[in-house]
Amino acid sequence: PIFVNRRAEGGFSGIQTFAKLPVCLTPEDLVAGEMDVAICGVPWDSTATGRTGTNHGPLAIRMCDYKGGYGRPHFELETHVDALEELNVCDYGDAPIKVGNTPATFEGIRKFIGTIVESDTIPIIMGGDHAITWPCATAVADHYGYGKVGIVHFDAHADTGADMPGSLASHGTPMRKLIESGAVPGKNFVQVGLRGYWPEQETLDWMDEQQMRTHFMAEIIHDGFDKVLQRAVDQALDQADHLYVSLDVDVTDPAFAPGTGTPEPGGLTSINVLTAVRRLAAEVGIVAMDVVEVSPPYDDRGQITSLLANRAIRETLTGIAMRRQGLT
Amino acid sequence: PIFVNRRAEGGFSGIQTFAKLPVCLTPEDLVAGEMDVAICGVPWDSTATGRTGTNHGPLAIRMCDYKGGYGRPHFELETHVDALEELNVCDYGDAPIKVGNTPATFEGIRKFIGTIVESDTIPIIMGGDHAITWPCATAVADHYGYGKVGIVHFDAHADTGADMPGSLASHGTPMRKLIESGAVPGKNFVQVGLRGYWPEQETLDWMDEQQMRTHFMAEIIHDGFDKVLQRAVDQALDQADHLYVSLDVDVTDPAFAPGTGTPEPGGLTSINVLTAVRRLAAEVGIVAMDVVEVSPPYDDRGQITSLLANRAIRETLTGIAMRRQGLT
Amino acid sequence: PIFVNRRAEGGFSGIQTFAKLPVCLTPEDLVAGEMDVAICGVPWDSTATGRTGTNHGPLAIRMCDYKGGYGRPHFELETHVDALEELNVCDYGDAPIKVGNTPATFEGIRKFIGTIVESDTIPIIMGGDHAITWPCATAVADHYGYGKVGIVHFDAHADTGADMPGSLASHGTPMRKLIESGAVPGKNFVQVGLRGYWPEQETLDWMDEQQMRTHFMAEIIHDGFDKVLQRAVDQALDQADHLYVSLDVDVTDPAFAPGTGTPEPGGLTSINVLTAVRRLAAEVGIVAMDVVEVSPPYDDRGQITSLLANRAIRETLTGIAMRRQGLT
Amino acid sequence: PIFVNRRAEGGFSGIQTFAKLPVCLTPEDLVAGEMDVAICGVPWDSTATGRTGTNHGPLAIRMCDYKGGYGRPHFELETHVDALEELNVCDYGDAPIKVGNTPATFEGIRKFIGTIVESDTIPIIMGGDHAITWPCATAVADHYGYGKVGIVHFDAHADTGADMPGSLASHGTPMRKLIESGAVPGKNFVQVGLRGYWPEQETLDWMDEQQMRTHFMAEIIHDGFDKVLQRAVDQALDQADHLYVSLDVDVTDPAFAPGTGTPEPGGLTSINVLTAVRRLAAEVGIVAMDVVEVSPPYDDRGQITSLLANRAIRETLTGIAMRRQGLT
Amino acid sequence: PIFVNRRAEGGFSGIQTFAKLPVCLTPEDLVAGEMDVAICGVPWDSTATGRTGTNHGPLAIRMCDYKGGYGRPHFELETHVDALEELNVCDYGDAPIKVGNTPATFEGIRKFIGTIVESDTIPIIMGGDHAITWPCATAVADHYGYGKVGIVHFDAHADTGADMPGSLASHGTPMRKLIESGAVPGKNFVQVGLRGYWPEQETLDWMDEQQMRTHFMAEIIHDGFDKVLQRAVDQALDQADHLYVSLDVDVTDPAFAPGTGTPEPGGLTSINVLTAVRRLAAEVGIVAMDVVEVSPPYDDRGQITSLLANRAIRETLTGIAMRRQGLT
Amino acid sequence: PIFVNRRAEGGFSGIQTFAKLPVCLTPEDLVAGEMDVAICGVPWDSTATGRTGTNHGPLAIRMCDYKGGYGRPHFELETHVDALEELNVCDYGDAPIKVGNTPATFEGIRKFIGTIVESDTIPIIMGGDHAITWPCATAVADHYGYGKVGIVHFDAHADTGADMPGSLASHGTPMRKLIESGAVPGKNFVQVGLRGYWPEQETLDWMDEQQMRTHFMAEIIHDGFDKVLQRAVDQALDQADHLYVSLDVDVTDPAFAPGTGTPEPGGLTSINVLTAVRRLAAEVGIVAMDVVEVSPPYDDRGQITSLLANRAIRETLTGIAMRRQGLT
Ligand SMILES: [Mn+2]
Ligand SMILES: [Mn+2]
Ligand SMILES: [Mn+2]
Ligand SMILES: [Mn+2]
Ligand SMILES: [Mn+2]
Ligand SMILES: [Mn+2]
Ligand SMILES: [Mn+2]
Ligand SMILES: [Mn+2]
Ligand SMILES: [Mn+2]
Ligand SMILES: [Mn+2]
Ligand SMILES: [Mn+2]
Ligand SMILES: [Mn+2]
């Protein structure tokens, strides 16, 4: 692990790694540095159906932040936890992409994430479109065992669609792929925030058959987010042994996350999202996370979508550190 | 009614009609197709007083959506209603505009909307600045009878101003024009969301004299949106026989609708607006609707204002379909 | 005081002073016009650590508004108070800036604001980065007495940092500077909205020693904004004799204020901010105010951040007028 | 004439008049100040057929400039002329607009410009869409005599269209209106820069009948701009007694002027435009000028279109001053 | 062929087909309408290596234009040719896309374009990234014969790269694919505008071996565009029997075409590009054309890149019509 | 020197150093790696007088490029030189900044650049506002001797202003500072591209006294860029022993470089700039270079200004490599 910044330089100065964290590029680095968490990118947007641009997600999430980490504290004001002090965290760069070749790229992503989990390091993955959850969560299941991993999935969309004719993969289908392969059984899914006009009855029926536990936005509007989050946390605790969190930024309302490919009005607030991921990391514990669907070219000048993704990662780090310290 | 898209193509592929709906261009088409709803544009912004750009509203509301309709389901997740399956809906194109000539244009708009309502079709009108509600609601009253139509009016502004000297019409005066002509009496108005620094006492007094029922933002902040919406629904049910909904997107906070000409901070959320229009369409029933004041050049890259307007129309369609199915 | 607009012209027509108010350029003008409030700019951004651009804040806050004031009413719909009728208010232009010279500029700002308060006029200051609160509040304390002024400080950040090595001033340190100089003792501070990853424990301990009263965002999320605001109002009443309000727009969530240099997700809404400043002006009374950290180049096309700052000023004016009328 | 800025303050500091010039608001001011030139706005965009937004042209042209004038030199590097020192120039604010009423507004514009020319002051008019040239040039002809005024007209479009049915006026018709009324006969027109797909043969024939002298872009591409400009200057000298320059910014290529309503690729460069207006003002002499079709909401962040319009005005001022000094 | 607009409505009114042309959706329509030219989109960006977003190219090129065609003249000012009157032209909608599956999509594109050429209709294709030239030109060669088609290729890049390991296709390789398959032999290529830092010597040597004729930007800077264009026209005439023009918008300088994925400073002007495509269509004659690499999310607000692509198509239509009329 | 990217990954993948070059952070690294050129940033904008934002220049210039270097060729098509193969080049990160303290920061910059030149490495400096040329060129003169360094200075502005009262430094004064200190005598300056309305006669006279050689834009318009460039090259050869090139991006027309703080219409093209810097590096040879005044928040979405700066650096590298190879 190598620092590539001058100590205590400003957030926007110098080389932009995530939070000015040191860089690792090989599994050997991860092991040598005893890395607890590796933050990495998967700059792939070729399985999106609406607007693209998520291939620039990792770059934007890295460079949107006014705070650095190296040489400066990362002390969270509510919990009084400094995750970057408590944990060994690095920036692991980006997964390789094979242009125009979905199967080869996804196989590469699976291997790339696999080397991280096999190094006993938690991958926090910056997407990319949501289809990458298929190879990423498969890699995690490869390590912990098929059926042993559960997913809490924040999204406006179920992402459980059947393939469209001729489509090899899509950001609308990863959860079905994972269920069908057995990597993550349907009963291990907890979904939060679904709304809008998709999927249709047939897919909802299939989801029920798979015993997926889905919290629609309507439930959140009716009961309040706090109650629904508590249900999701309880279900996650009651679920498989190892938790993977998949955060599609479009679960938030477009006001809070305008820079995404398939925005759906009527969603969560930033406070909802930040609270949720920290609670899951602290109270349930996680083995991997992805933050997907940030599309920088559609973001505003203030890059508020990238920044929300950045903070969701930082809050997850805070939660991981809290759990280490027994603060849950 | 003619489909101009290839079946099941992606939302942003091919010709952009609203929701990939078939096109009708004449009243004969509407009748032949037994159209329940005709979505149409009024690309007019020459009666706006702040920023213009709403003449591109119809175009942007049509092309901002990642979902199509033709060949794909339009199944709403909370209600399990697919409005585009339940109803015959078309894109009726745009009303003719006579550049620089307000009276002639407004007369043309009145006729254009008139042909729709006379075809027993519900017009859903994409503005354009709010002045168009004057000819649009007049056309509806022409058909159903002066005094027989009520309006639920969502807006940050009362739009009941007296004319400025020399002004023929303005987006600040349509509601007064409708009241003064007798098309829609003041007691048939329910207003929701007013705030800010206009109008002055004299106009408020006139509004009281007209027996308009106005729910200021202050009431909403104090009592909560749900209670105020219930009051508005009750008043609408207690009102005239036929309901016209007029939605000025500036009723929402600029965070949710930045692309508008006279934004006023401190407004509603997207959830508020989507909930309200669906309830009115389902529980009260509507004969016409307009969604106005979307100004695409001031919107952000993610086009979240256009998208909110798009979803308000889709939720209204859902409400109309619910009422058809007896789901209220 | 000189009007530079034609009567009743549109908000975006003609010369842009704040709310089409008359211009004063000298203390003599303020006295001759018996000015109650002078709105002025401090176009300085050389002590920002993240993104700059706040030097264009005054310009943007002046020109983003669709409403003028001169010849048009400014009647607030909840309170029925027209602040621009009740009060003598002017646009006092901008403070002089000495490029690249922080000490000389800050001395100039102190004098500039000093001439306003000495004219018995309330300065409402449009920043500029937050470092300007140091000279501005010092000028107010120069007049009312060191220790006699209290500050209610809305911000995502404590701004109580110790100087970085070599730094003369920074938008992260003004509150410490004011405390250390004795101009505004720590016990006279009420802070609202802090969140995120700064400052560290050592600074929080120093803040406690100074007896600063800080309401973190976590408290607001837990108890609700209304309760925390009531606590802040009570503390302000219990505080020093003269209240200065310092509003860093980044206290609001980036959804509501994207155009700022160090945005921090998870913040207040626009309704929160507008309610708070009006209540303080009406119930506690203020002698000065600043609105800082608006960075127009990072704002969206709809300029919603500038507009929120504009409305925060207008609501403060409303509160001042309410207090004059005994409406609290 | 009243200065509303502090001496030598930065370009973006304080109240934004054009070039920090003093403000005049009445003809009496113009006479008292012996004004040579009055810069004024006509914020009207209701006769545009494509994109609107030109109502914000005057505001943007005033506030886009990093240089002020008051207290700072305005010394042109090629000519060594300081126009703001040589001439008395003021900002005369904006013409009144009557929303939605084209005839009343145009009558008002005609009177507004009339008071300037009757004060022996050269109006330099910031549009607004091109339809305003109709009332503006009519006002100039009212003063100097019908038939006595010539126009050099830079544009991608001929703007000689016959009215569309029902249209009262349009930015595509002002030149025909002026010819038909006799205010400016066709033989007094010199046009430069026309290209694209409009008007059709019938209108071109009409233009020939009127003896308009038109330099198409094809001629400029073939012979070079310098030669064509020389021809235009010669024709202008050979023309009527008094020259009005009408500059539609869309004469430049969209690369140089993206912020306009009907951009047409394949146009002039900024150097062409700046050279041309200065030469006309210096070598032929002008009595009035307009710069129209700047649409700020479609401009880029750097506001390069507004800035080009600003510089075209400044170069015209330089040319006027050169002519005063005998430097032609 | 069906018109979906009201006659003579404004450019931005109503449904947006290219130039308000009638829609065809099947080969039968093309034949029935005796279509000379079919304009169609290929909304595919999954083989781009830099920035994506070209999947929205067809949509943006259709909706950026202030002029319609239906009911309005399309009379070109230099040539006095109205291509839309002379030719039967339609909007043929967009090719089907299979998300994430490059081979299946490219096979679909090949068939889609094949049906057009087999209908004796000239396809003008709006991309999409440049990889689509592979299936598009193959479809043309399928019809006219392998080796019988030549390509004039405008680009900053040679697009003759060897595949990267694992990549199935890329916008950097289509010309090599076409040469290797024999569809378009290297000697049938004329390239214009290459510059920058790619490809390397090895690929340049391969290009020489294939006898490709390449005009680098350096040649254009040295000799002037007109001379180089003449050489390209001469080479095209001397080439294969049937000409395909492939226009990558990045051949122009980023000032003229900022909205593209791999912009390279130092390129052509808009006048260069418009002149070139018209001359080729008129003097050599074409059987197909593509305009690729327009990436709307990276374009400016004025959409100048989309507009340049739009005008390149219109100029090509003008050239086709000129050739029909014997005007070359 | 450490590579922080995976070999041959895409331009926008992974950590963003300039051209994916290896990172050096200490003079020891430079010496150990035998670095020929060190590319570094000076993220300082506190001495700008117009718009700020140049503190993000280094970040944006690093991350705007679709090409990487590491593992991919960097072969220039005109010269057939691969500078990154020929030379040892690294990314040296950014100079330290002391917020709000101009003298301390400038002293730090001087030392920072000093360590590079003392390591026998050519610094290529990404600004930052133009004031940084004062400490940067001073550092170079410290090493090579006062009076031994010459500067070719591309700019719309002379940057030879006398200090404004109270200003410590400004982007309008660096050249005077260098002359007055003796670091770079006036006769060693060659300036290219000046235009607009500054400086005034007095400063021009002073420049003449100092024997500065200035090529105004007027000369370039009159004689053509190539001739003027030849004169500048000849003067540079005739000048001091060691050449420093200072490139203010505003020397180009705003169409080519919209993202800058004090844009001045009527400037150079991108081809002009790229040609000039390569010729100077190849034919005269350079010891240092800066590229300043890139202001990313004002750039367009396509980041064409940052990209032009990026390419100016790459062309300079090409020129340095050509000189090494004897290709001049
Ligand atoms: Mn998803
Ligand atoms: Mn989603
Ligand atoms: Mn309204
Ligand atoms: Mn409104
Ligand atoms: Mn602050
Ligand atoms: Mn803050
Ligand atoms: Mn025109
Ligand atoms: Mn024009
Ligand atoms: Mn290409
Ligand atoms: Mn290319
Ligand atoms: Mn400079
Ligand atoms: Mn400069």
Short mmCIF file of C-alpha atoms in Angstrom, two decimals, chain F residues 71-194:
data_model
loop_
_atom_site.label_atom_id
_atom_site.label_comp_id
_atom_site.label_asym_id
_atom_site.label_seq_id
_atom_site.Cartn_x
_atom_site.Cartn_y
_atom_site.Cartn_z
CA GLY F 71 1.03 0.35 -21.45
CA ARG F 72 -0.32 2.19 -24.46
CA PRO F 73 1.61 4.02 -27.16
CA HIS F 74 1.87 7.79 -27.27
CA PHE F 75 2.91 8.09 -30.89
CA GLU F 76 2.29 11.50 -32.46
CA LEU F 77 0.90 11.18 -35.97
CA GLU F 78 2.64 14.11 -37.62
CA THR F 79 6.11 13.64 -36.19
CA HIS F 80 6.12 9.90 -35.51
CA VAL F 81 7.62 10.60 -32.12
CA ASP F 82 6.47 8.85 -28.95
CA ALA F 83 7.45 11.27 -26.24
CA LEU F 84 6.52 9.00 -23.35
CA GLU F 85 8.79 6.33 -24.75
CA GLU F 86 11.62 8.72 -25.53
CA LEU F 87 11.55 10.59 -22.24
CA ASN F 88 11.30 9.75 -18.58
CA VAL F 89 8.23 11.64 -17.45
CA CYS F 90 6.37 11.50 -14.15
CA ASP F 91 3.45 13.07 -12.35
CA TYR F 92 4.96 14.94 -9.42
CA GLY F 93 1.66 15.75 -7.69
CA ASP F 94 0.79 19.25 -6.52
CA ALA F 95 2.59 22.06 -4.77
CA PRO F 96 1.56 22.80 -1.19
CA ILE F 97 -0.88 25.68 -0.66
CA LYS F 98 -1.27 27.77 2.47
CA VAL F 99 -4.84 28.98 2.41
CA GLY F 100 -5.26 32.73 2.46
CA ASN F 101 -1.53 33.44 2.65
CA THR F 102 -0.13 34.57 -0.65
CA PRO F 103 3.48 35.27 0.39
CA ALA F 104 3.90 31.96 2.21
CA THR F 105 2.27 30.03 -0.60
CA PHE F 106 4.40 31.69 -3.24
CA GLU F 107 7.52 31.00 -1.24
CA GLY F 108 6.41 27.38 -1.05
CA ILE F 109 5.79 27.23 -4.79
CA ARG F 110 9.22 28.68 -5.47
CA LYS F 111 10.83 25.99 -3.34
CA PHE F 112 8.67 23.24 -4.82
CA ILE F 113 9.62 24.13 -8.38
CA GLY F 114 13.17 24.73 -7.28
CA THR F 115 13.59 21.13 -6.15
CA ILE F 116 12.51 19.99 -9.58
CA VAL F 117 14.88 22.12 -11.60
CA GLU F 118 17.71 21.30 -9.21
CA SER F 119 17.05 17.64 -9.98
CA ASP F 120 17.81 18.42 -13.64
CA THR F 121 14.19 17.84 -14.48
CA ILE F 122 11.99 20.05 -16.62
CA PRO F 123 8.91 21.13 -14.70
CA ILE F 124 5.65 21.36 -16.64
CA ILE F 125 3.31 23.18 -14.34
CA MET F 126 -0.48 23.01 -14.42
CA GLY F 127 -2.03 26.13 -12.84
CA GLY F 128 -3.67 27.75 -11.11
CA ASP F 129 -4.03 31.41 -11.94
CA HIS F 130 -1.29 33.26 -13.80
CA ALA F 131 0.20 34.85 -10.70
CA ILE F 132 2.01 31.56 -10.08
CA THR F 133 4.36 32.31 -12.95
CA TRP F 134 6.04 34.77 -10.60
CA PRO F 135 7.32 32.16 -8.11
CA CYS F 136 7.66 29.45 -10.76
CA ALA F 137 9.84 31.43 -13.15
CA THR F 138 11.76 32.86 -10.22
CA ALA F 139 12.60 29.33 -9.14
CA VAL F 140 13.88 28.61 -12.63
CA ALA F 141 15.95 31.80 -12.60
CA ASP F 142 17.27 30.90 -9.16
CA HIS F 143 18.77 27.84 -10.77
CA TYR F 144 19.90 29.09 -14.18
CA GLY F 145 20.79 32.59 -13.10
CA TYR F 146 18.91 35.89 -13.00
CA GLY F 147 18.87 37.29 -16.50
CA LYS F 148 19.64 33.95 -18.09
CA VAL F 149 16.06 32.87 -18.60
CA GLY F 150 13.69 34.10 -21.28
CA ILE F 151 9.92 33.69 -21.43
CA VAL F 152 7.66 33.24 -24.39
CA HIS F 153 4.31 34.28 -23.01
CA PHE F 154 1.03 33.41 -24.76
CA ASP F 155 -1.85 35.44 -23.40
CA ALA F 156 -4.70 37.76 -24.24
CA HIS F 157 -3.31 39.99 -21.50
CA ALA F 158 0.12 41.53 -20.92
CA ASP F 159 0.10 40.66 -17.20
CA THR F 160 2.51 43.52 -16.66
CA GLY F 161 0.24 45.62 -14.49
CA ALA F 162 1.46 47.62 -11.56
CA ASP F 163 0.02 46.39 -8.29
CA MET F 164 -3.43 47.62 -7.36
CA PRO F 165 -3.37 49.38 -3.96
CA GLY F 166 -3.15 46.79 -1.22
CA SER F 167 -2.83 43.85 -3.55
CA LEU F 168 0.13 41.58 -2.80
CA ALA F 169 0.07 39.76 -6.11
CA SER F 170 -2.36 39.20 -8.93
CA HIS F 171 -2.67 37.24 -12.15
CA GLY F 172 -2.36 40.62 -13.87
CA THR F 173 1.11 41.42 -12.59
CA PRO F 174 3.51 38.43 -12.68
CA MET F 175 5.53 39.60 -15.64
CA ARG F 176 6.22 42.97 -14.04
CA LYS F 177 7.23 41.26 -10.82
CA LEU F 178 9.72 39.10 -12.69
CA ILE F 179 11.16 42.07 -14.52
CA GLU F 180 11.40 44.24 -11.43
CA SER F 181 13.17 41.52 -9.45
CA GLY F 182 15.62 41.01 -12.29
CA ALA F 183 14.79 37.34 -12.52
CA VAL F 184 13.67 37.74 -16.12
CA PRO F 185 14.59 41.05 -17.76
CA GLY F 186 12.02 42.67 -20.02
CA LYS F 187 14.14 42.14 -23.11
CA ASN F 188 13.90 38.39 -22.49
CA PHE F 189 10.12 38.43 -22.95
CA VAL F 190 8.32 37.55 -26.16
CA GLN F 191 4.56 37.98 -25.85
CA VAL F 192 1.96 36.63 -28.26
CA GLY F 193 -1.77 37.17 -28.59
CA LEU F 194 -2.53 40.34 -26.62
#
